[in-house]
C-alpha atoms as a PDB file:
ATOM      1  CA  MET A   1     -10.531 -39.934 -34.330  1.00  0.00           C
ATOM      2  CA  THR A   2     -11.564 -41.202 -30.872  1.00  0.00           C
ATOM      3  CA  THR A   3      -8.442 -43.357 -30.629  1.00  0.00           C
ATOM      4  CA  THR A   4      -6.223 -40.431 -31.604  1.00  0.00           C
ATOM      5  CA  ARG A   5      -7.885 -38.159 -29.049  1.00  0.00           C
ATOM      6  CA  SER A   6      -7.567 -40.804 -26.326  1.00  0.00           C
ATOM      7  CA  SER A   7      -3.879 -41.258 -27.130  1.00  0.00           C
ATOM      8  CA  PHE A   8      -3.324 -37.496 -26.988  1.00  0.00           C
ATOM      9  CA  TYR A   9      -4.899 -37.217 -23.537  1.00  0.00           C
ATOM     10  CA  GLN A  10      -2.891 -40.194 -22.297  1.00  0.00           C
ATOM     11  CA  ASP A  11       0.347 -38.622 -23.525  1.00  0.00           C
ATOM     12  CA  LEU A  12      -0.633 -35.275 -22.013  1.00  0.00           C
ATOM     13  CA  SER A  13      -1.429 -36.920 -18.685  1.00  0.00           C
ATOM     14  CA  LEU A  14       1.925 -38.703 -18.740  1.00  0.00           C
ATOM     15  CA  GLN A  15       3.783 -35.464 -19.423  1.00  0.00           C
ATOM     16  CA  MET A  16       1.960 -33.720 -16.584  1.00  0.00           C
ATOM     17  CA  ASP A  17       2.910 -36.558 -14.234  1.00  0.00           C
ATOM     18  CA  VAL A  18       6.541 -36.298 -15.343  1.00  0.00           C
ATOM     19  CA  ILE A  19       6.608 -32.530 -14.831  1.00  0.00           C
ATOM     20  CA  GLY A  20       4.952 -32.895 -11.429  1.00  0.00           C
ATOM     21  CA  ALA A  21       7.577 -35.418 -10.359  1.00  0.00           C
ATOM     22  CA  LEU A  22      10.371 -33.139 -11.600  1.00  0.00           C
ATOM     23  CA  VAL A  23       8.918 -30.215  -9.636  1.00  0.00           C
ATOM     24  CA  LEU A  24       8.898 -32.267  -6.423  1.00  0.00           C
ATOM     25  CA  ARG A  25      12.425 -33.521  -7.096  1.00  0.00           C
ATOM     26  CA  GLU A  26      13.714 -30.000  -7.695  1.00  0.00           C
ATOM     27  CA  LEU A  27      12.034 -28.677  -4.547  1.00  0.00           C
ATOM     28  CA  HIS A  28      13.537 -31.441  -2.438  1.00  0.00           C
ATOM     29  CA  THR A  29      16.987 -31.061  -4.018  1.00  0.00           C
ATOM     30  CA  ARG A  30      17.084 -27.293  -3.661  1.00  0.00           C
ATOM     31  CA  PHE A  31      15.338 -26.740  -0.329  1.00  0.00           C
ATOM     32  CA  GLY A  32      15.268 -30.109   1.421  1.00  0.00           C
ATOM     33  CA  ARG A  33      13.026 -30.734   4.407  1.00  0.00           C
ATOM     34  CA  ASN A  34      15.146 -29.254   7.171  1.00  0.00           C
ATOM     35  CA  ASN A  35      14.175 -26.046   8.973  1.00  0.00           C
ATOM     36  CA  ILE A  36      11.374 -24.425   6.947  1.00  0.00           C
ATOM     37  CA  GLY A  37      12.053 -26.638   3.918  1.00  0.00           C
ATOM     38  CA  TYR A  38       9.894 -25.856   0.916  1.00  0.00           C
ATOM     39  CA  LEU A  39       8.806 -22.538   2.455  1.00  0.00           C
ATOM     40  CA  TRP A  40      12.165 -21.158   1.322  1.00  0.00           C
ATOM     41  CA  LEU A  41      10.599 -21.109  -2.144  1.00  0.00           C
ATOM     42  CA  VAL A  42       8.605 -18.113  -0.902  1.00  0.00           C
ATOM     43  CA  GLY A  43      10.836 -16.986   1.967  1.00  0.00           C
ATOM     44  CA  GLU A  44      13.906 -16.223  -0.138  1.00  0.00           C
ATOM     45  CA  PRO A  45      12.288 -13.804  -2.624  1.00  0.00           C
ATOM     46  CA  MET A  46      10.098 -12.376   0.153  1.00  0.00           C
ATOM     47  CA  LEU A  47      13.116 -11.243   2.171  1.00  0.00           C
ATOM     48  CA  LEU A  48      14.596  -9.390  -0.798  1.00  0.00           C
ATOM     49  CA  ALA A  49      11.290  -7.902  -1.920  1.00  0.00           C
ATOM     50  CA  THR A  50      10.565  -6.684   1.610  1.00  0.00           C
ATOM     51  CA  VAL A  51      13.866  -4.808   1.691  1.00  0.00           C
ATOM     52  CA  ILE A  52      13.159  -3.187  -1.683  1.00  0.00           C
ATOM     53  CA  GLY A  53       9.690  -2.117  -0.568  1.00  0.00           C
ATOM     54  CA  ALA A  54      10.936  -0.784   2.779  1.00  0.00           C
ATOM     55  CA  LEU A  55      13.528   1.399   1.057  1.00  0.00           C
ATOM     56  CA  HIS A  56      10.717   3.200  -0.771  1.00  0.00           C
ATOM     57  CA  ALA A  57       8.261   3.374   2.134  1.00  0.00           C
ATOM     58  CA  PHE A  58       8.801   7.051   2.938  1.00  0.00           C
ATOM     59  CA  GLN A  59       9.696   8.377  -0.498  1.00  0.00           C
ATOM     60  CA  PRO A  60       7.395  10.659  -2.494  1.00  0.00           C
ATOM     61  CA  GLY A  61       6.063   9.523  -5.869  1.00  0.00           C
ATOM     62  CA  HIS A  62       8.673   8.858  -8.540  1.00  0.00           C
ATOM     63  CA  LEU A  63       9.313  11.957 -10.678  1.00  0.00           C
ATOM     64  CA  GLY A  64       6.019  13.445  -9.627  1.00  0.00           C
ATOM     65  CA  SER A  65       4.052  10.313 -10.545  1.00  0.00           C
ATOM     66  CA  SER A  66       0.924   9.567  -8.541  1.00  0.00           C
ATOM     67  CA  MET A  67       1.712   5.853  -8.510  1.00  0.00           C
ATOM     68  CA  PRO A  68       2.523   4.853  -4.896  1.00  0.00           C
ATOM     69  CA  PRO A  69       6.293   4.283  -4.571  1.00  0.00           C
ATOM     70  CA  VAL A  70       6.155   1.197  -2.326  1.00  0.00           C
ATOM     71  CA  ALA A  71       3.667  -0.578  -4.575  1.00  0.00           C
ATOM     72  CA  PHE A  72       5.538   0.586  -7.685  1.00  0.00           C
ATOM     73  CA  SER A  73       8.858  -0.838  -6.491  1.00  0.00           C
ATOM     74  CA  LEU A  74       7.281  -4.047  -5.183  1.00  0.00           C
ATOM     75  CA  VAL A  75       5.521  -4.731  -8.487  1.00  0.00           C
ATOM     76  CA  GLY A  76       8.726  -4.034 -10.403  1.00  0.00           C
ATOM     77  CA  TYR A  77      10.964  -6.215  -8.266  1.00  0.00           C
ATOM     78  CA  CYS A  78       8.600  -9.177  -7.836  1.00  0.00           C
ATOM     79  CA  VAL A  79       7.870  -9.355 -11.557  1.00  0.00           C
ATOM     80  CA  PHE A  80      11.548  -8.966 -12.443  1.00  0.00           C
ATOM     81  CA  ILE A  81      12.667 -11.828 -10.180  1.00  0.00           C
ATOM     82  CA  ILE A  82      10.422 -14.122 -12.193  1.00  0.00           C
ATOM     83  CA  PHE A  83      12.638 -13.326 -15.160  1.00  0.00           C
ATOM     84  CA  ARG A  84      15.870 -13.501 -13.187  1.00  0.00           C
ATOM     85  CA  GLY A  85      15.018 -16.844 -11.622  1.00  0.00           C
ATOM     86  CA  ILE A  86      13.941 -18.554 -14.845  1.00  0.00           C
ATOM     87  CA  PHE A  87      16.693 -17.007 -16.980  1.00  0.00           C
ATOM     88  CA  ASN A  88      19.494 -17.800 -14.530  1.00  0.00           C
ATOM     89  CA  LYS A  89      18.312 -21.336 -13.783  1.00  0.00           C
ATOM     90  CA  ALA A  90      18.139 -22.126 -17.514  1.00  0.00           C
ATOM     91  CA  GLU A  91      21.930 -22.176 -17.576  1.00  0.00           C
ATOM     92  CA  GLY A  92      23.211 -25.481 -16.250  1.00  0.00           C
ATOM     93  CA  ILE A  93      19.798 -27.118 -16.190  1.00  0.00           C
ATOM     94  CA  LEU A  94      21.069 -30.062 -18.237  1.00  0.00           C
ATOM     95  CA  GLU A  95      24.401 -30.512 -16.485  1.00  0.00           C
ATOM     96  CA  SER A  96      22.608 -30.890 -13.148  1.00  0.00           C
ATOM     97  CA  SER A  97      20.026 -33.306 -14.552  1.00  0.00           C
ATOM     98  CA  LEU A  98      21.995 -35.488 -16.957  1.00  0.00           C
ATOM     99  CA  PRO A  99      21.201 -38.747 -15.086  1.00  0.00           C
ATOM    100  CA  LEU A 100      17.507 -38.102 -15.753  1.00  0.00           C
ATOM    101  CA  MET A 101      18.164 -38.209 -19.476  1.00  0.00           C
ATOM    102  CA  TYR A 102      18.444 -41.992 -19.197  1.00  0.00           C
ATOM    103  CA  HIS A 103      14.657 -42.011 -19.030  1.00  0.00           C
ATOM    104  CA  ARG A 104      13.181 -41.656 -22.492  1.00  0.00           C
ATOM    105  CA  MET A 105       9.984 -40.086 -21.185  1.00  0.00           C
ATOM    106  CA  ILE A 106      11.917 -37.136 -19.697  1.00  0.00           C
ATOM    107  CA  SER A 107      12.798 -34.376 -22.133  1.00  0.00           C
ATOM    108  CA  VAL A 108      14.728 -31.135 -21.912  1.00  0.00           C
ATOM    109  CA  LEU A 109      11.399 -29.350 -22.278  1.00  0.00           C
ATOM    110  CA  ASN A 110      10.074 -31.159 -19.188  1.00  0.00           C
ATOM    111  CA  LEU A 111      13.041 -29.924 -17.164  1.00  0.00           C
ATOM    112  CA  SER A 112      12.534 -26.364 -18.383  1.00  0.00           C
ATOM    113  CA  VAL A 113       8.802 -26.334 -17.662  1.00  0.00           C
ATOM    114  CA  ALA A 114       9.365 -27.715 -14.154  1.00  0.00           C
ATOM    115  CA  ARG A 115      11.857 -24.940 -13.371  1.00  0.00           C
ATOM    116  CA  VAL A 116       9.477 -22.311 -14.753  1.00  0.00           C
ATOM    117  CA  ILE A 117       6.665 -23.580 -12.519  1.00  0.00           C
ATOM    118  CA  ILE A 118       8.851 -23.468  -9.413  1.00  0.00           C
ATOM    119  CA  GLU A 119      10.300 -20.006 -10.025  1.00  0.00           C
ATOM    120  CA  SER A 120       6.977 -18.486 -11.093  1.00  0.00           C
ATOM    121  CA  ALA A 121       5.006 -19.983  -8.213  1.00  0.00           C
ATOM    122  CA  GLY A 122       7.448 -18.733  -5.594  1.00  0.00           C
ATOM    123  CA  CYS A 123       7.514 -15.195  -6.969  1.00  0.00           C
ATOM    124  CA  ILE A 124       3.748 -14.958  -7.484  1.00  0.00           C
ATOM    125  CA  VAL A 125       2.948 -16.187  -3.968  1.00  0.00           C
ATOM    126  CA  THR A 126       5.524 -13.747  -2.585  1.00  0.00           C
ATOM    127  CA  PHE A 127       3.968 -10.876  -4.511  1.00  0.00           C
ATOM    128  CA  VAL A 128       0.404 -11.704  -3.468  1.00  0.00           C
ATOM    129  CA  LEU A 129       1.365 -11.924   0.207  1.00  0.00           C
ATOM    130  CA  LEU A 130       3.435  -8.732   0.277  1.00  0.00           C
ATOM    131  CA  TYR A 131       0.991  -6.732  -1.824  1.00  0.00           C
ATOM    132  CA  SER A 132      -1.851  -7.776   0.461  1.00  0.00           C
ATOM    133  CA  ILE A 133       0.172  -6.552   3.439  1.00  0.00           C
ATOM    134  CA  ILE A 134       0.938  -3.144   1.939  1.00  0.00           C
ATOM    135  CA  ILE A 135      -2.743  -2.731   1.012  1.00  0.00           C
ATOM    136  CA  LEU A 136      -3.635  -3.312   4.668  1.00  0.00           C
ATOM    137  CA  LEU A 137      -0.931  -0.837   5.714  1.00  0.00           C
ATOM    138  CA  GLY A 138      -2.264   1.809   3.343  1.00  0.00           C
ATOM    139  CA  PHE A 139       0.691   1.859   0.938  1.00  0.00           C
ATOM    140  CA  ALA A 140      -1.302   0.501  -2.027  1.00  0.00           C
ATOM    141  CA  GLU A 141      -4.788  -0.010  -3.409  1.00  0.00           C
ATOM    142  CA  LEU A 142      -6.409  -2.986  -5.086  1.00  0.00           C
ATOM    143  CA  PRO A 143      -5.347  -3.566  -8.720  1.00  0.00           C
ATOM    144  CA  ALA A 144      -7.155  -1.128 -11.009  1.00  0.00           C
ATOM    145  CA  ARG A 145      -7.347  -3.470 -14.014  1.00  0.00           C
ATOM    146  CA  PRO A 146      -6.670  -7.049 -12.808  1.00  0.00           C
ATOM    147  CA  LEU A 147      -6.797  -8.694 -16.240  1.00  0.00           C
ATOM    148  CA  TYR A 148      -3.986  -6.467 -17.518  1.00  0.00           C
ATOM    149  CA  ALA A 149      -1.939  -7.262 -14.422  1.00  0.00           C
ATOM    150  CA  ILE A 150      -2.440 -10.994 -14.925  1.00  0.00           C
ATOM    151  CA  GLY A 151      -1.601 -10.606 -18.613  1.00  0.00           C
ATOM    152  CA  GLY A 152       1.611  -8.755 -17.771  1.00  0.00           C
ATOM    153  CA  VAL A 153       2.764 -11.441 -15.339  1.00  0.00           C
ATOM    154  CA  ALA A 154       1.846 -14.154 -17.848  1.00  0.00           C
ATOM    155  CA  GLY A 155       3.860 -12.276 -20.467  1.00  0.00           C
ATOM    156  CA  MET A 156       6.873 -12.188 -18.155  1.00  0.00           C
ATOM    157  CA  ILE A 157       6.622 -15.928 -17.512  1.00  0.00           C
ATOM    158  CA  TRP A 158       6.345 -16.644 -21.234  1.00  0.00           C
ATOM    159  CA  ILE A 159       9.209 -14.406 -22.356  1.00  0.00           C
ATOM    160  CA  SER A 160      11.402 -15.760 -19.541  1.00  0.00           C
ATOM    161  CA  PHE A 161      10.577 -19.325 -20.562  1.00  0.00           C
ATOM    162  CA  ALA A 162      11.257 -18.563 -24.233  1.00  0.00           C
ATOM    163  CA  TRP A 163      14.598 -16.882 -23.583  1.00  0.00           C
ATOM    164  CA  GLY A 164      15.450 -19.592 -21.064  1.00  0.00           C
ATOM    165  CA  LEU A 165      15.042 -22.305 -23.707  1.00  0.00           C
ATOM    166  CA  ASN A 166      17.594 -20.499 -25.851  1.00  0.00           C
ATOM    167  CA  VAL A 167      19.959 -20.084 -22.901  1.00  0.00           C
ATOM    168  CA  THR A 168      19.741 -23.823 -22.194  1.00  0.00           C
ATOM    169  CA  ALA A 169      20.456 -24.655 -25.823  1.00  0.00           C
ATOM    170  CA  VAL A 170      23.330 -22.194 -26.254  1.00  0.00           C
ATOM    171  CA  THR A 171      25.151 -22.808 -22.956  1.00  0.00           C
ATOM    172  CA  PHE A 172      25.109 -26.616 -22.936  1.00  0.00           C
ATOM    173  CA  ASP A 173      28.726 -27.830 -23.068  1.00  0.00           C
ATOM    174  CA  ARG A 174      29.854 -24.187 -23.330  1.00  0.00           C
ATOM    175  CA  PRO A 175      30.852 -23.168 -19.776  1.00  0.00           C
ATOM    176  CA  THR A 176      32.327 -19.847 -20.905  1.00  0.00           C
ATOM    177  CA  LEU A 177      28.981 -18.724 -22.305  1.00  0.00           C
ATOM    178  CA  GLY A 178      27.264 -20.045 -19.205  1.00  0.00           C
ATOM    179  CA  ARG A 179      29.260 -17.691 -17.001  1.00  0.00           C
ATOM    180  CA  LEU A 180      27.788 -14.711 -18.862  1.00  0.00           C
ATOM    181  CA  VAL A 181      24.180 -15.549 -18.007  1.00  0.00           C
ATOM    182  CA  HIS A 182      24.115 -14.214 -14.444  1.00  0.00           C
ATOM    183  CA  PRO A 183      25.848 -10.899 -15.285  1.00  0.00           C
ATOM    184  CA  ILE A 184      23.425 -10.423 -18.179  1.00  0.00           C
ATOM    185  CA  SER A 185      20.426 -10.898 -15.886  1.00  0.00           C
ATOM    186  CA  TYR A 186      21.725  -8.258 -13.459  1.00  0.00           C
ATOM    187  CA  PHE A 187      22.488  -5.916 -16.354  1.00  0.00           C
ATOM    188  CA  MET A 188      18.878  -6.362 -17.464  1.00  0.00           C
ATOM    189  CA  MET A 189      17.450  -5.014 -14.204  1.00  0.00           C
ATOM    190  CA  PRO A 190      17.994  -1.279 -14.863  1.00  0.00           C
ATOM    191  CA  LEU A 191      17.027  -1.715 -18.533  1.00  0.00           C
ATOM    192  CA  SER A 192      13.925  -3.851 -18.052  1.00  0.00           C
ATOM    193  CA  GLY A 193      11.563  -1.132 -16.891  1.00  0.00           C
ATOM    194  CA  ALA A 194      11.194  -2.666 -13.440  1.00  0.00           C
ATOM    195  CA  PHE A 195      11.883   0.650 -11.716  1.00  0.00           C
ATOM    196  CA  PHE A 196      10.915   3.249 -14.303  1.00  0.00           C
ATOM    197  CA  ALA A 197       7.933   4.058 -16.492  1.00  0.00           C
ATOM    198  CA  VAL A 198       8.501   4.779 -20.172  1.00  0.00           C
ATOM    199  CA  GLU A 199       6.521   8.025 -19.939  1.00  0.00           C
ATOM    200  CA  TRP A 200       9.199   9.446 -17.616  1.00  0.00           C
ATOM    201  CA  MET A 201      11.866   9.139 -20.300  1.00  0.00           C
ATOM    202  CA  PRO A 202      12.778  11.600 -23.095  1.00  0.00           C
ATOM    203  CA  PRO A 203      10.959  10.893 -26.392  1.00  0.00           C
ATOM    204  CA  TYR A 204      13.990   9.352 -28.137  1.00  0.00           C
ATOM    205  CA  ILE A 205      14.478   6.906 -25.247  1.00  0.00           C
ATOM    206  CA  GLN A 206      10.764   6.091 -25.197  1.00  0.00           C
ATOM    207  CA  THR A 207      10.941   5.007 -28.829  1.00  0.00           C
ATOM    208  CA  ALA A 208      13.862   2.672 -28.124  1.00  0.00           C
ATOM    209  CA  ALA A 209      12.301   1.316 -24.918  1.00  0.00           C
ATOM    210  CA  ASP A 210       9.097   0.364 -26.724  1.00  0.00           C
ATOM    211  CA  TRP A 211      11.079  -2.203 -28.730  1.00  0.00           C
ATOM    212  CA  PHE A 212      12.341  -4.021 -25.624  1.00  0.00           C
ATOM    213  CA  PRO A 213       9.903  -6.816 -24.636  1.00  0.00           C
ATOM    214  CA  LEU A 214      10.649  -6.655 -20.904  1.00  0.00           C
ATOM    215  CA  VAL A 215       9.767  -2.968 -20.816  1.00  0.00           C
ATOM    216  CA  ASN A 216       6.451  -3.779 -22.463  1.00  0.00           C
ATOM    217  CA  VAL A 217       5.793  -6.450 -19.833  1.00  0.00           C
ATOM    218  CA  PHE A 218       6.200  -3.927 -17.034  1.00  0.00           C
ATOM    219  CA  GLU A 219       4.093  -1.295 -18.787  1.00  0.00           C
ATOM    220  CA  ILE A 220       1.240  -3.799 -19.155  1.00  0.00           C
ATOM    221  CA  THR A 221       1.579  -4.993 -15.559  1.00  0.00           C
ATOM    222  CA  ARG A 222       1.645  -1.479 -14.111  1.00  0.00           C
ATOM    223  CA  TYR A 223      -1.333  -0.452 -16.233  1.00  0.00           C
ATOM    224  CA  GLY A 224      -3.178  -3.333 -14.613  1.00  0.00           C
ATOM    225  CA  MET A 225      -2.062  -2.454 -11.091  1.00  0.00           C
ATOM    226  CA  PHE A 226      -2.324   1.347 -10.964  1.00  0.00           C
ATOM    227  CA  GLU A 227      -5.164   3.651 -11.968  1.00  0.00           C
ATOM    228  CA  ALA A 228      -2.657   6.422 -12.768  1.00  0.00           C
ATOM    229  CA  ALA A 229      -0.508   4.287 -15.093  1.00  0.00           C
ATOM    230  CA  SER A 230      -0.329   5.325 -18.750  1.00  0.00           C
ATOM    231  CA  ASP A 231      -1.626   3.142 -21.583  1.00  0.00           C
ATOM    232  CA  GLN A 232       0.463   4.884 -24.261  1.00  0.00           C
ATOM    233  CA  HIS A 233       3.194   2.236 -24.360  1.00  0.00           C
ATOM    234  CA  LEU A 234       1.263  -1.028 -24.387  1.00  0.00           C
ATOM    235  CA  PHE A 235       2.038  -3.312 -27.326  1.00  0.00           C
ATOM    236  CA  PRO A 236       0.666  -6.765 -26.438  1.00  0.00           C
ATOM    237  CA  ALA A 237       0.709  -8.010 -30.045  1.00  0.00           C
ATOM    238  CA  TYR A 238       4.431  -7.237 -30.322  1.00  0.00           C
ATOM    239  CA  LEU A 239       5.094  -8.971 -26.997  1.00  0.00           C
ATOM    240  CA  ILE A 240       3.181 -12.093 -28.056  1.00  0.00           C
ATOM    241  CA  ALA A 241       4.997 -12.212 -31.408  1.00  0.00           C
ATOM    242  CA  ASN A 242       8.356 -11.876 -29.642  1.00  0.00           C
ATOM    243  CA  CYS A 243       7.488 -14.639 -27.177  1.00  0.00           C
ATOM    244  CA  ALA A 244       6.262 -16.946 -29.940  1.00  0.00           C
ATOM    245  CA  PHE A 245       9.372 -16.384 -32.050  1.00  0.00           C
ATOM    246  CA  PHE A 246      11.846 -17.091 -29.259  1.00  0.00           C
ATOM    247  CA  THR A 247       9.809 -20.082 -28.082  1.00  0.00           C
ATOM    248  CA  TYR A 248       9.982 -21.575 -31.569  1.00  0.00           C
ATOM    249  CA  VAL A 249      13.720 -20.949 -31.863  1.00  0.00           C
ATOM    250  CA  GLY A 250      14.281 -22.298 -28.352  1.00  0.00           C
ATOM    251  CA  LEU A 251      12.343 -25.499 -29.021  1.00  0.00           C
ATOM    252  CA  ILE A 252      14.473 -26.135 -32.097  1.00  0.00           C
ATOM    253  CA  GLY A 253      17.583 -25.457 -30.021  1.00  0.00           C
ATOM    254  CA  ILE A 254      16.775 -27.864 -27.188  1.00  0.00           C
ATOM    255  CA  ARG A 255      15.813 -30.544 -29.696  1.00  0.00           C
ATOM    256  CA  ARG A 256      19.276 -30.298 -31.220  1.00  0.00           C
ATOM    257  CA  VAL A 257      20.830 -30.303 -27.752  1.00  0.00           C
ATOM    258  CA  ARG A 258      19.094 -33.589 -26.926  1.00  0.00           C
ATOM    259  CA  ASN A 259      20.880 -35.162 -29.881  1.00  0.00           C
ATOM    260  CA  ARG A 260      24.239 -33.948 -28.488  1.00  0.00           C
ATOM    261  CA  ILE A 261      23.746 -35.505 -25.061  1.00  0.00           C
ATOM    262  CA  HIS A 262      25.931 -38.582 -24.623  1.00  0.00           C
ATOM    263  CA  LEU A 263      25.319 -40.695 -21.549  1.00  0.00           C
ATOM    264  CA  SER A 264      28.098 -43.005 -20.395  1.00  0.00           C
END
């Protein structure tokens, strides 16, 4: 038993080292060291999120809601770009990293996890910085239920990772399918719940929206951030089941993809 446990921790440590090296490689490849270098990881989403927040700075509450509009839009956009970044980067992840497949210790899962860490870290740091600023400016208050907010963001990371695994598996060696990924992610924005609350919708739309995992992510996150947010459309068990299912299917998919990779 002791030997088995020791071997497990050694393998886990090795995988963490591999993922750490892949994260550093990806940062250097994508951002380099010129100008502000790695700070672009935060700077890029911060520029876009700042514009979104500024557009809502002088608007009244959405549809009579007491949730502050700047904070509402900032939460929606920053959480959504976690999904967009992970989902979009999942397409082409293998084509850009095929030389790494020569190393037996590097797996498709390692590549996916490294990308998830990079995209999530950049978006979370951006959100924390901008939300702190708008609190100081009086456009927002401290999160009402922090654990729900953390759970919502964790749910977004998980569902994005799970769907991303499937995107990686389906689009490998299928460039036509790969071209659909980016349009799909933009199409998801108005449907995801990033900029609307389910309670604002007619009853028949509310019923349909409750079945969409991304909508549930935003409902959980907003319930954690805003005192006035409704708890009538929170289904964490359904979200977890959805994430687990797509993770399982995605892991099977990338395992089959590994067998189709031919290195010359």
